[in-house]
Amino acid sequence: MKQTERFAPHIFLHGGDYNPDQWLDRPEILEEDIRLMKEAHVNEASIGIFAWAKEEPKEGKYDLEWLAQVINRLYKNGIYTILATPTGALPHWMTEKYPEVLKVDEHGIRRIHGQRHNFCPSSPVLRKKMQGINEELSRRFGRHPGVIAWHLSNEYGGDNDAKTTIGCHCPYCEENFRKFLKARYGTLDALNKAWWTGFWSNIFTDWNQIHCPGEGSEHTMHGIKLDYKRFVSAQMLDFCKAEAEAVRKYSDRPVCSNLMGAFEPLDYFKWARELDFVSIDSYPDWHHVASARPEDQLPGGSVLPCDAEPARITAFNYALTRSLKKQPFLLMESTPSMVNWKSRNPVKRPGMHELSSLQAVANGSDSVQYFQWRKSLGSSEKLHGAVVGHMYGADTRVFRDVARLGERLETLAPKVLGTVNKPKAALLFDWENMWAVNDAQAVVQPFGYQERMKDWFKPFFDMGIDCDIVDMDSDISDYRLLAAPYNYMYKPGWAEKVREFVQKGGIFVTTVWSGIVNESDRCFEERHPLADVLGIRPEETDTRPPFMKNWIRWREEGEEIPERAGRKHPLYEVRDLAGIVGAESAEVLATYTDDFYADSPALTMNRFGEGCAYYAAAEGDTAFVKALLVRALSDAGIECPLEARLPEPEASERPWAKLPHGVTVSMREKIESGASTGDNSGARSDDPAGTLLFVQNFNARPVEILLKKAYRNAENGQICQDGITLEKYQCLVLEEL
Ligand code: GLA
Ligand code: GLA
């Protein structure tokens, strides 16, 4: 069966994690759940995520009768099930009898039973037990009309202690790591060369000399660390594939897993190829950042929040999730009110629930789902937000917010289904590049690739321009602009791909700290792999102490920014990295103002073939990144799809902007018939029918927008034109007329 044929839900889902397994002795609660779900306009429940101990109470003895009753009851009431495999948490009988199922840490210590997400993905016993329960679930429910998809495990690798490695260091994993390396390199000689093992006497003469790297063993050799990260992601994926195979034995339902955005340990681009569709769990920091604007300072010393900051980080994660398969995804988990695991846990302010849910839809989600439907009475998540709390049933603010949104989603669903965002701009975010650049022992440490990338996403968000996120293996031919900041690693074929992209008219933007190492983290020799396309000669990279300031002087007429230190030209501050480069064929657009490299290139542009390539030698402040992207987007002919302008005086203050501060736009267009959902090649349709513009106000105050043409409100049919007001936290969905 073709992957896209399995793309799940042909319905727009509103629902979430539901744990009836915790309430089996309370039948009246289970009845009430159904009544409340209907009242909340819920049509989906994700079930059985942590229910292994209830599903297989004794080894090999399955008890799925209760589950059958739950699924049937839901189905009879018009509520679909996404059925989970239960490997997210192991039953006690298993860890007691087979300790090998638990993960071994990097000091060689095996975990003791506790928490969740802590299994060894190589353990043969675990795989056998997983296969047993998964096949049984598939046999019983795999073709049940109420079951629409499989939720494989839960947040694979989402171990609370995990930072950059979630790997298991048991003998099975070590053996599998060696197998992985044999398949990658073939011979020890090739491996020794790739890893440059002559350094510190590391030449391997036997495969058994290779151990999983970690704190207690090798942790300085970049080549082995990078390959180990690849292995950890691949080995967990191998387990996930085995889970998929087990449920597919009797079931034709599509499989997904709940992913976590830019989760460093797992290379989700590779994962997405094995899943029929993808989903994300999203818990943004709403109401965590104080607004810096004078009008948001309240009498008495309180300050309104600036939710544009968490919103752009969230938009990045949604764009990434959508781009994994270039098709709609599901928002598998979000909280209807608050979480319980941040240092502070504000409840969502009125309006934020609708806005934050519609933000996911705006960026390509075909669902709004929650963790969790009903709060447990005990254990670690008893005080986490839920649709139904411990008291007052439907008579709460949170429940009413959810029900109101459910109604809105029912109106929007027919228009949203069959559409997706089709950006013409893309940002390179590559897991292997991230692993290598974050491990580089140079410049600034820790490097923080993710945070730096999210800064590059900010201008797209601020300008209301959708942007895909791609990796070096993605097809880039359909984009007009590709930004690849901190592209430290160039995988085989990448330079050629970019060269062709620019040759054919693409606009390419890259930065300092690019083109340094190959796929094995070995440095390139002689010249930058894209020296011809960029037209430059990078020589040194300086990271000055913060007290040694430097600035970027943009030579052309740029946007007016305040003069600094009495200088006359538009100036931007240099942040951490300052590349010292020579311009060969490239035109110098900006130079440094200070230090021994004053007047040398800080930004260059090189015409190549039909396109051009920008190189930001200086790592500029956010205003610099914005100015650079404003220019590159204009070269590429990409702009905010909403035809609008700002009222004065904001229009003069922010000449690049069509939208007020804190407002963004995302556009979903018809997925062309004939083209599969996973296909981005269908160029933007000339027929605007079916196009939806989501105009989102993340300000805690109303804003005004001046429309340059008329649109129709997709929910109530009213015509919107000229000046319109977006209320605090409002999301307006507009259609082209
Ligand atoms: C020490 C070591 C050298 C080298 C340098 C790097 O001095 O002896 O081998 O690692 O540090 O600064
Ligand atoms: C994750 C998990 C859920 C729950 C939520 C709480 O997303 O998948 O099981 O723990 O966090 O926010």
JSON list of N, CA and C in Angstrom, two decimals, residues 183-249:
[
{"chain": "A", "resi": 183, "resn": "ALA", "atom": "N", "xyz": [28.27, -1.68, 8.69]},
{"chain": "A", "resi": 183, "resn": "ALA", "atom": "CA", "xyz": [27.45, -1.40, 7.51]},
{"chain": "A", "resi": 183, "resn": "ALA", "atom": "C", "xyz": [27.82, -0.04, 6.91]},
{"chain": "A", "resi": 184, "resn": "ARG", "atom": "N", "xyz": [28.20, 0.90, 7.75]},
{"chain": "A", "resi": 184, "resn": "ARG", "atom": "CA", "xyz": [28.50, 2.25, 7.27]},
{"chain": "A", "resi": 184, "resn": "ARG", "atom": "C", "xyz": [29.88, 2.32, 6.60]},
{"chain": "A", "resi": 185, "resn": "TYR", "atom": "N", "xyz": [30.88, 1.65, 7.22]},
{"chain": "A", "resi": 185, "resn": "TYR", "atom": "CA", "xyz": [32.25, 1.82, 6.73]},
{"chain": "A", "resi": 185, "resn": "TYR", "atom": "C", "xyz": [32.81, 0.60, 6.01]},
{"chain": "A", "resi": 186, "resn": "GLY", "atom": "N", "xyz": [32.25, -0.56, 6.21]},
{"chain": "A", "resi": 186, "resn": "GLY", "atom": "CA", "xyz": [32.77, -1.76, 5.56]},
{"chain": "A", "resi": 186, "resn": "GLY", "atom": "C", "xyz": [34.03, -2.28, 6.22]},
{"chain": "A", "resi": 187, "resn": "THR", "atom": "N", "xyz": [35.08, -1.46, 6.25]},
{"chain": "A", "resi": 187, "resn": "THR", "atom": "CA", "xyz": [36.35, -1.92, 6.82]},
{"chain": "A", "resi": 187, "resn": "THR", "atom": "C", "xyz": [36.79, -0.99, 7.95]},
{"chain": "A", "resi": 188, "resn": "LEU", "atom": "N", "xyz": [37.62, -1.55, 8.83]},
{"chain": "A", "resi": 188, "resn": "LEU", "atom": "CA", "xyz": [38.17, -0.75, 9.93]},
{"chain": "A", "resi": 188, "resn": "LEU", "atom": "C", "xyz": [39.07, 0.35, 9.38]},
{"chain": "A", "resi": 189, "resn": "ASP", "atom": "N", "xyz": [39.71, 0.04, 8.26]},
{"chain": "A", "resi": 189, "resn": "ASP", "atom": "CA", "xyz": [40.60, 1.02, 7.66]},
{"chain": "A", "resi": 189, "resn": "ASP", "atom": "C", "xyz": [39.81, 2.29, 7.27]},
{"chain": "A", "resi": 190, "resn": "ALA", "atom": "N", "xyz": [38.66, 2.04, 6.64]},
{"chain": "A", "resi": 190, "resn": "ALA", "atom": "CA", "xyz": [37.82, 3.18, 6.24]},
{"chain": "A", "resi": 190, "resn": "ALA", "atom": "C", "xyz": [37.34, 3.94, 7.48]},
{"chain": "A", "resi": 191, "resn": "LEU", "atom": "N", "xyz": [36.98, 3.22, 8.52]},
{"chain": "A", "resi": 191, "resn": "LEU", "atom": "CA", "xyz": [36.52, 3.86, 9.75]},
{"chain": "A", "resi": 191, "resn": "LEU", "atom": "C", "xyz": [37.65, 4.69, 10.37]},
{"chain": "A", "resi": 192, "resn": "ASN", "atom": "N", "xyz": [38.85, 4.09, 10.44]},
{"chain": "A", "resi": 192, "resn": "ASN", "atom": "CA", "xyz": [39.99, 4.81, 11.02]},
{"chain": "A", "resi": 192, "resn": "ASN", "atom": "C", "xyz": [40.28, 6.10, 10.27]},
{"chain": "A", "resi": 193, "resn": "LYS", "atom": "N", "xyz": [40.14, 6.04, 8.96]},
{"chain": "A", "resi": 193, "resn": "LYS", "atom": "CA", "xyz": [40.40, 7.25, 8.16]},
{"chain": "A", "resi": 193, "resn": "LYS", "atom": "C", "xyz": [39.32, 8.30, 8.40]},
{"chain": "A", "resi": 194, "resn": "ALA", "atom": "N", "xyz": [38.06, 7.81, 8.38]},
{"chain": "A", "resi": 194, "resn": "ALA", "atom": "CA", "xyz": [36.93, 8.75, 8.55]},
{"chain": "A", "resi": 194, "resn": "ALA", "atom": "C", "xyz": [37.02, 9.46, 9.90]},
{"chain": "A", "resi": 195, "resn": "TRP", "atom": "N", "xyz": [37.39, 8.73, 10.92]},
{"chain": "A", "resi": 195, "resn": "TRP", "atom": "CA", "xyz": [37.42, 9.31, 12.27]},
{"chain": "A", "resi": 195, "resn": "TRP", "atom": "C", "xyz": [38.77, 9.96, 12.60]},
{"chain": "A", "resi": 196, "resn": "TRP", "atom": "N", "xyz": [39.74, 9.83, 11.71]},
{"chain": "A", "resi": 196, "resn": "TRP", "atom": "CA", "xyz": [41.07, 10.41, 11.95]},
{"chain": "A", "resi": 196, "resn": "TRP", "atom": "C", "xyz": [41.64, 9.87, 13.27]},
{"chain": "A", "resi": 197, "resn": "THR", "atom": "N", "xyz": [41.68, 8.54, 13.36]},
{"chain": "A", "resi": 197, "resn": "THR", "atom": "CA", "xyz": [42.01, 7.92, 14.65]},
{"chain": "A", "resi": 197, "resn": "THR", "atom": "C", "xyz": [43.50, 7.94, 14.99]},
{"chain": "A", "resi": 198, "resn": "GLY", "atom": "N", "xyz": [44.32, 8.41, 14.05]},
{"chain": "A", "resi": 198, "resn": "GLY", "atom": "CA", "xyz": [45.74, 8.56, 14.39]},
{"chain": "A", "resi": 198, "resn": "GLY", "atom": "C", "xyz": [45.92, 9.52, 15.56]},
{"chain": "A", "resi": 199, "resn": "PHE", "atom": "N", "xyz": [44.94, 10.39, 15.74]},
{"chain": "A", "resi": 199, "resn": "PHE", "atom": "CA", "xyz": [44.96, 11.38, 16.84]},
{"chain": "A", "resi": 199, "resn": "PHE", "atom": "C", "xyz": [44.82, 10.67, 18.18]},
{"chain": "A", "resi": 200, "resn": "TRP", "atom": "N", "xyz": [45.72, 10.92, 19.11]},
{"chain": "A", "resi": 200, "resn": "TRP", "atom": "CA", "xyz": [45.74, 10.34, 20.45]},
{"chain": "A", "resi": 200, "resn": "TRP", "atom": "C", "xyz": [45.70, 8.80, 20.44]},
{"chain": "A", "resi": 201, "resn": "SER", "atom": "N", "xyz": [46.40, 8.24, 19.45]},
{"chain": "A", "resi": 201, "resn": "SER", "atom": "CA", "xyz": [46.65, 6.79, 19.46]},
{"chain": "A", "resi": 201, "resn": "SER", "atom": "C", "xyz": [45.37, 5.95, 19.47]},
{"chain": "A", "resi": 202, "resn": "ASN", "atom": "N", "xyz": [44.42, 6.37, 18.64]},
{"chain": "A", "resi": 202, "resn": "ASN", "atom": "CA", "xyz": [43.10, 5.73, 18.69]},
{"chain": "A", "resi": 202, "resn": "ASN", "atom": "C", "xyz": [42.87, 4.69, 17.60]},
{"chain": "A", "resi": 203, "resn": "ILE", "atom": "N", "xyz": [43.93, 4.26, 16.91]},
{"chain": "A", "resi": 203, "resn": "ILE", "atom": "CA", "xyz": [43.73, 3.38, 15.76]},
{"chain": "A", "resi": 203, "resn": "ILE", "atom": "C", "xyz": [43.11, 2.04, 16.20]},
{"chain": "A", "resi": 204, "resn": "PHE", "atom": "N", "xyz": [41.96, 1.74, 15.64]},
{"chain": "A", "resi": 204, "resn": "PHE", "atom": "CA", "xyz": [41.26, 0.49, 15.98]},
{"chain": "A", "resi": 204, "resn": "PHE", "atom": "C", "xyz": [41.80, -0.65, 15.12]},
{"chain": "A", "resi": 205, "resn": "THR", "atom": "N", "xyz": [42.10, -1.77, 15.79]},
{"chain": "A", "resi": 205, "resn": "THR", "atom": "CA", "xyz": [42.59, -2.93, 15.04]},
{"chain": "A", "resi": 205, "resn": "THR", "atom": "C", "xyz": [41.61, -4.10, 15.15]},
{"chain": "A", "resi": 206, "resn": "ASP", "atom": "N", "xyz": [40.54, -3.90, 15.91]},
{"chain": "A", "resi": 206, "resn": "ASP", "atom": "CA", "xyz": [39.52, -4.94, 16.05]},
{"chain": "A", "resi": 206, "resn": "ASP", "atom": "C", "xyz": [38.19, -4.24, 16.34]},
{"chain": "A", "resi": 207, "resn": "TRP", "atom": "N", "xyz": [37.11, -4.69, 15.73]},
{"chain": "A", "resi": 207, "resn": "TRP", "atom": "CA", "xyz": [35.80, -4.04, 15.93]},
{"chain": "A", "resi": 207, "resn": "TRP", "atom": "C", "xyz": [35.41, -4.04, 17.40]},
{"chain": "A", "resi": 208, "resn": "ASN", "atom": "N", "xyz": [35.85, -5.09, 18.13]},
{"chain": "A", "resi": 208, "resn": "ASN", "atom": "CA", "xyz": [35.45, -5.17, 19.55]},
{"chain": "A", "resi": 208, "resn": "ASN", "atom": "C", "xyz": [36.11, -4.10, 20.42]},
{"chain": "A", "resi": 209, "resn": "GLN", "atom": "N", "xyz": [37.08, -3.39, 19.85]},
{"chain": "A", "resi": 209, "resn": "GLN", "atom": "CA", "xyz": [37.68, -2.28, 20.62]},
{"chain": "A", "resi": 209, "resn": "GLN", "atom": "C", "xyz": [36.77, -1.05, 20.64]},
{"chain": "A", "resi": 210, "resn": "ILE", "atom": "N", "xyz": [35.70, -1.11, 19.85]},
{"chain": "A", "resi": 210, "resn": "ILE", "atom": "CA", "xyz": [34.80, 0.06, 19.77]},
{"chain": "A", "resi": 210, "resn": "ILE", "atom": "C", "xyz": [33.69, -0.08, 20.81]},
{"chain": "A", "resi": 211, "resn": "HIS", "atom": "N", "xyz": [33.55, 0.94, 21.65]},
{"chain": "A", "resi": 211, "resn": "HIS", "atom": "CA", "xyz": [32.49, 0.96, 22.66]},
{"chain": "A", "resi": 211, "resn": "HIS", "atom": "C", "xyz": [31.61, 2.17, 22.44]},
{"chain": "A", "resi": 212, "resn": "CYS", "atom": "N", "xyz": [30.39, 2.09, 22.99]},
{"chain": "A", "resi": 212, "resn": "CYS", "atom": "CA", "xyz": [29.51, 3.27, 22.90]},
{"chain": "A", "resi": 212, "resn": "CYS", "atom": "C", "xyz": [30.18, 4.43, 23.65]},
{"chain": "A", "resi": 213, "resn": "PRO", "atom": "N", "xyz": [30.32, 5.59, 23.02]},
{"chain": "A", "resi": 213, "resn": "PRO", "atom": "CA", "xyz": [30.96, 6.70, 23.72]},
{"chain": "A", "resi": 213, "resn": "PRO", "atom": "C", "xyz": [30.03, 7.30, 24.79]},
{"chain": "A", "resi": 214, "resn": "GLY", "atom": "N", "xyz": [30.62, 7.94, 25.76]},
{"chain": "A", "resi": 214, "resn": "GLY", "atom": "CA", "xyz": [29.81, 8.55, 26.82]},
{"chain": "A", "resi": 214, "resn": "GLY", "atom": "C", "xyz": [30.72, 9.14, 27.88]},
{"chain": "A", "resi": 215, "resn": "GLU", "atom": "N", "xyz": [30.11, 9.71, 28.90]},
{"chain": "A", "resi": 215, "resn": "GLU", "atom": "CA", "xyz": [30.86, 10.34, 29.99]},
{"chain": "A", "resi": 215, "resn": "GLU", "atom": "C", "xyz": [31.95, 9.43, 30.56]},
{"chain": "A", "resi": 216, "resn": "GLY", "atom": "N", "xyz": [31.60, 8.16, 30.74]},
{"chain": "A", "resi": 216, "resn": "GLY", "atom": "CA", "xyz": [32.54, 7.24, 31.39]},
{"chain": "A", "resi": 216, "resn": "GLY", "atom": "C", "xyz": [33.53, 6.63, 30.43]},
{"chain": "A", "resi": 217, "resn": "SER", "atom": "N", "xyz": [33.48, 6.97, 29.16]},
{"chain": "A", "resi": 217, "resn": "SER", "atom": "CA", "xyz": [34.41, 6.37, 28.18]},
{"chain": "A", "resi": 217, "resn": "SER", "atom": "C", "xyz": [34.87, 7.46, 27.21]},
{"chain": "A", "resi": 218, "resn": "GLU", "atom": "N", "xyz": [34.96, 7.12, 25.93]},
{"chain": "A", "resi": 218, "resn": "GLU", "atom": "CA", "xyz": [35.40, 8.11, 24.94]},
{"chain": "A", "resi": 218, "resn": "GLU", "atom": "C", "xyz": [34.40, 9.26, 24.86]},
{"chain": "A", "resi": 219, "resn": "HIS", "atom": "N", "xyz": [34.86, 10.48, 25.06]},
{"chain": "A", "resi": 219, "resn": "HIS", "atom": "CA", "xyz": [33.93, 11.58, 24.80]},
{"chain": "A", "resi": 219, "resn": "HIS", "atom": "C", "xyz": [34.61, 12.78, 24.16]},
{"chain": "A", "resi": 220, "resn": "THR", "atom": "N", "xyz": [35.72, 12.51, 23.49]},
{"chain": "A", "resi": 220, "resn": "THR", "atom": "CA", "xyz": [36.37, 13.62, 22.79]},
{"chain": "A", "resi": 220, "resn": "THR", "atom": "C", "xyz": [36.48, 13.40, 21.28]},
{"chain": "A", "resi": 221, "resn": "MET", "atom": "N", "xyz": [36.34, 12.15, 20.83]},
{"chain": "A", "resi": 221, "resn": "MET", "atom": "CA", "xyz": [36.54, 11.90, 19.40]},
{"chain": "A", "resi": 221, "resn": "MET", "atom": "C", "xyz": [35.24, 12.21, 18.65]},
{"chain": "A", "resi": 222, "resn": "HIS", "atom": "N", "xyz": [35.27, 13.26, 17.82]},
{"chain": "A", "resi": 222, "resn": "HIS", "atom": "CA", "xyz": [34.02, 13.71, 17.20]},
{"chain": "A", "resi": 222, "resn": "HIS", "atom": "C", "xyz": [33.39, 12.67, 16.29]},
{"chain": "A", "resi": 223, "resn": "GLY", "atom": "N", "xyz": [34.22, 11.95, 15.53]},
{"chain": "A", "resi": 223, "resn": "GLY", "atom": "CA", "xyz": [33.68, 10.98, 14.56]},
{"chain": "A", "resi": 223, "resn": "GLY", "atom": "C", "xyz": [32.83, 9.91, 15.23]},
{"chain": "A", "resi": 224, "resn": "ILE", "atom": "N", "xyz": [33.35, 9.33, 16.31]},
{"chain": "A", "resi": 224, "resn": "ILE", "atom": "CA", "xyz": [32.59, 8.24, 16.96]},
{"chain": "A", "resi": 224, "resn": "ILE", "atom": "C", "xyz": [31.35, 8.81, 17.65]},
{"chain": "A", "resi": 225, "resn": "LYS", "atom": "N", "xyz": [31.46, 10.00, 18.20]},
{"chain": "A", "resi": 225, "resn": "LYS", "atom": "CA", "xyz": [30.29, 10.57, 18.88]},
{"chain": "A", "resi": 225, "resn": "LYS", "atom": "C", "xyz": [29.16, 10.85, 17.89]},
{"chain": "A", "resi": 226, "resn": "LEU", "atom": "N", "xyz": [29.56, 11.38, 16.73]},
{"chain": "A", "resi": 226, "resn": "LEU", "atom": "CA", "xyz": [28.55, 11.67, 15.71]},
{"chain": "A", "resi": 226, "resn": "LEU", "atom": "C", "xyz": [27.88, 10.38, 15.23]},
{"chain": "A", "resi": 227, "resn": "ASP", "atom": "N", "xyz": [28.69, 9.36, 14.97]},
{"chain": "A", "resi": 227, "resn": "ASP", "atom": "CA", "xyz": [28.10, 8.09, 14.50]},
{"chain": "A", "resi": 227, "resn": "ASP", "atom": "C", "xyz": [27.25, 7.45, 15.59]},
{"chain": "A", "resi": 228, "resn": "TYR", "atom": "N", "xyz": [27.64, 7.64, 16.84]},
{"chain": "A", "resi": 228, "resn": "TYR", "atom": "CA", "xyz": [26.84, 7.07, 17.92]},
{"chain": "A", "resi": 228, "resn": "TYR", "atom": "C", "xyz": [25.46, 7.77, 17.98]},
{"chain": "A", "resi": 229, "resn": "LYS", "atom": "N", "xyz": [25.46, 9.07, 17.76]},
{"chain": "A", "resi": 229, "resn": "LYS", "atom": "CA", "xyz": [24.17, 9.78, 17.75]},
{"chain": "A", "resi": 229, "resn": "LYS", "atom": "C", "xyz": [23.30, 9.27, 16.61]},
{"chain": "A", "resi": 230, "resn": "ARG", "atom": "N", "xyz": [23.95, 9.05, 15.45]},
{"chain": "A", "resi": 230, "resn": "ARG", "atom": "CA", "xyz": [23.19, 8.48, 14.33]},
{"chain": "A", "resi": 230, "resn": "ARG", "atom": "C", "xyz": [22.64, 7.11, 14.72]},
{"chain": "A", "resi": 231, "resn": "PHE", "atom": "N", "xyz": [23.48, 6.33, 15.38]},
{"chain": "A", "resi": 231, "resn": "PHE", "atom": "CA", "xyz": [23.06, 4.98, 15.76]},
{"chain": "A", "resi": 231, "resn": "PHE", "atom": "C", "xyz": [21.91, 5.02, 16.76]},
{"chain": "A", "resi": 232, "resn": "VAL", "atom": "N", "xyz": [22.00, 5.89, 17.74]},
{"chain": "A", "resi": 232, "resn": "VAL", "atom": "CA", "xyz": [20.95, 5.95, 18.78]},
{"chain": "A", "resi": 232, "resn": "VAL", "atom": "C", "xyz": [19.59, 6.26, 18.14]},
{"chain": "A", "resi": 233, "resn": "SER", "atom": "N", "xyz": [19.59, 7.22, 17.21]},
{"chain": "A", "resi": 233, "resn": "SER", "atom": "CA", "xyz": [18.35, 7.56, 16.52]},
{"chain": "A", "resi": 233, "resn": "SER", "atom": "C", "xyz": [17.88, 6.36, 15.67]},
{"chain": "A", "resi": 234, "resn": "ALA", "atom": "N", "xyz": [18.82, 5.76, 14.96]},
{"chain": "A", "resi": 234, "resn": "ALA", "atom": "CA", "xyz": [18.46, 4.65, 14.06]},
{"chain": "A", "resi": 234, "resn": "ALA", "atom": "C", "xyz": [18.00, 3.42, 14.84]},
{"chain": "A", "resi": 235, "resn": "GLN", "atom": "N", "xyz": [18.61, 3.18, 16.01]},
{"chain": "A", "resi": 235, "resn": "GLN", "atom": "CA", "xyz": [18.25, 1.99, 16.77]},
{"chain": "A", "resi": 235, "resn": "GLN", "atom": "C", "xyz": [16.86, 2.15, 17.39]},
{"chain": "A", "resi": 236, "resn": "MET", "atom": "N", "xyz": [16.57, 3.34, 17.87]},
{"chain": "A", "resi": 236, "resn": "MET", "atom": "CA", "xyz": [15.23, 3.58, 18.40]},
{"chain": "A", "resi": 236, "resn": "MET", "atom": "C", "xyz": [14.21, 3.49, 17.27]},
{"chain": "A", "resi": 237, "resn": "LEU", "atom": "N", "xyz": [14.59, 4.00, 16.11]},
{"chain": "A", "resi": 237, "resn": "LEU", "atom": "CA", "xyz": [13.71, 3.90, 14.94]},
{"chain": "A", "resi": 237, "resn": "LEU", "atom": "C", "xyz": [13.50, 2.45, 14.54]},
{"chain": "A", "resi": 238, "resn": "ASP", "atom": "N", "xyz": [14.54, 1.66, 14.68]},
{"chain": "A", "resi": 238, "resn": "ASP", "atom": "CA", "xyz": [14.42, 0.24, 14.36]},
{"chain": "A", "resi": 238, "resn": "ASP", "atom": "C", "xyz": [13.38, -0.41, 15.27]},
{"chain": "A", "resi": 239, "resn": "PHE", "atom": "N", "xyz": [13.39, -0.02, 16.52]},
{"chain": "A", "resi": 239, "resn": "PHE", "atom": "CA", "xyz": [12.38, -0.54, 17.46]},
{"chain": "A", "resi": 239, "resn": "PHE", "atom": "C", "xyz": [10.99, -0.06, 17.03]},
{"chain": "A", "resi": 240, "resn": "CYS", "atom": "N", "xyz": [10.90, 1.20, 16.67]},
{"chain": "A", "resi": 240, "resn": "CYS", "atom": "CA", "xyz": [9.61, 1.77, 16.24]},
{"chain": "A", "resi": 240, "resn": "CYS", "atom": "C", "xyz": [9.10, 1.03, 14.99]},
{"chain": "A", "resi": 241, "resn": "LYS", "atom": "N", "xyz": [10.01, 0.72, 14.07]},
{"chain": "A", "resi": 241, "resn": "LYS", "atom": "CA", "xyz": [9.60, -0.01, 12.86]},
{"chain": "A", "resi": 241, "resn": "LYS", "atom": "C", "xyz": [9.10, -1.41, 13.21]},
{"chain": "A", "resi": 242, "resn": "ALA", "atom": "N", "xyz": [9.77, -2.03, 14.20]},
{"chain": "A", "resi": 242, "resn": "ALA", "atom": "CA", "xyz": [9.31, -3.36, 14.63]},
{"chain": "A", "resi": 242, "resn": "ALA", "atom": "C", "xyz": [7.92, -3.25, 15.24]},
{"chain": "A", "resi": 243, "resn": "GLU", "atom": "N", "xyz": [7.65, -2.16, 15.94]},
{"chain": "A", "resi": 243, "resn": "GLU", "atom": "CA", "xyz": [6.30, -1.95, 16.49]},
{"chain": "A", "resi": 243, "resn": "GLU", "atom": "C", "xyz": [5.29, -1.81, 15.35]},
{"chain": "A", "resi": 244, "resn": "ALA", "atom": "N", "xyz": [5.68, -1.02, 14.34]},
{"chain": "A", "resi": 244, "resn": "ALA", "atom": "CA", "xyz": [4.77, -0.80, 13.20]},
{"chain": "A", "resi": 244, "resn": "ALA", "atom": "C", "xyz": [4.48, -2.12, 12.49]},
{"chain": "A", "resi": 245, "resn": "GLU", "atom": "N", "xyz": [5.51, -2.91, 12.33]},
{"chain": "A", "resi": 245, "resn": "GLU", "atom": "CA", "xyz": [5.34, -4.19, 11.64]},
{"chain": "A", "resi": 245, "resn": "GLU", "atom": "C", "xyz": [4.36, -5.08, 12.41]},
{"chain": "A", "resi": 246, "resn": "ALA", "atom": "N", "xyz": [4.48, -5.06, 13.74]},
{"chain": "A", "resi": 246, "resn": "ALA", "atom": "CA", "xyz": [3.61, -5.90, 14.55]},
{"chain": "A", "resi": 246, "resn": "ALA", "atom": "C", "xyz": [2.15, -5.45, 14.43]},
{"chain": "A", "resi": 247, "resn": "VAL", "atom": "N", "xyz": [1.87, -4.16, 14.46]},
{"chain": "A", "resi": 247, "resn": "VAL", "atom": "CA", "xyz": [0.47, -3.75, 14.37]},
{"chain": "A", "resi": 247, "resn": "VAL", "atom": "C", "xyz": [-0.06, -3.90, 12.94]},
{"chain": "A", "resi": 248, "resn": "ARG", "atom": "N", "xyz": [0.84, -3.86, 11.97]},
{"chain": "A", "resi": 248, "resn": "ARG", "atom": "CA", "xyz": [0.38, -4.00, 10.58]},
{"chain": "A", "resi": 248, "resn": "ARG", "atom": "C", "xyz": [0.04, -5.45, 10.25]},
{"chain": "A", "resi": 249, "resn": "LYS", "atom": "N", "xyz": [0.36, -6.36, 11.16]},
{"chain": "A", "resi": 249, "resn": "LYS", "atom": "CA", "xyz": [0.12, -7.77, 10.87]},
{"chain": "A", "resi": 249, "resn": "LYS", "atom": "C", "xyz": [-1.36, -8.02, 10.53]}
]
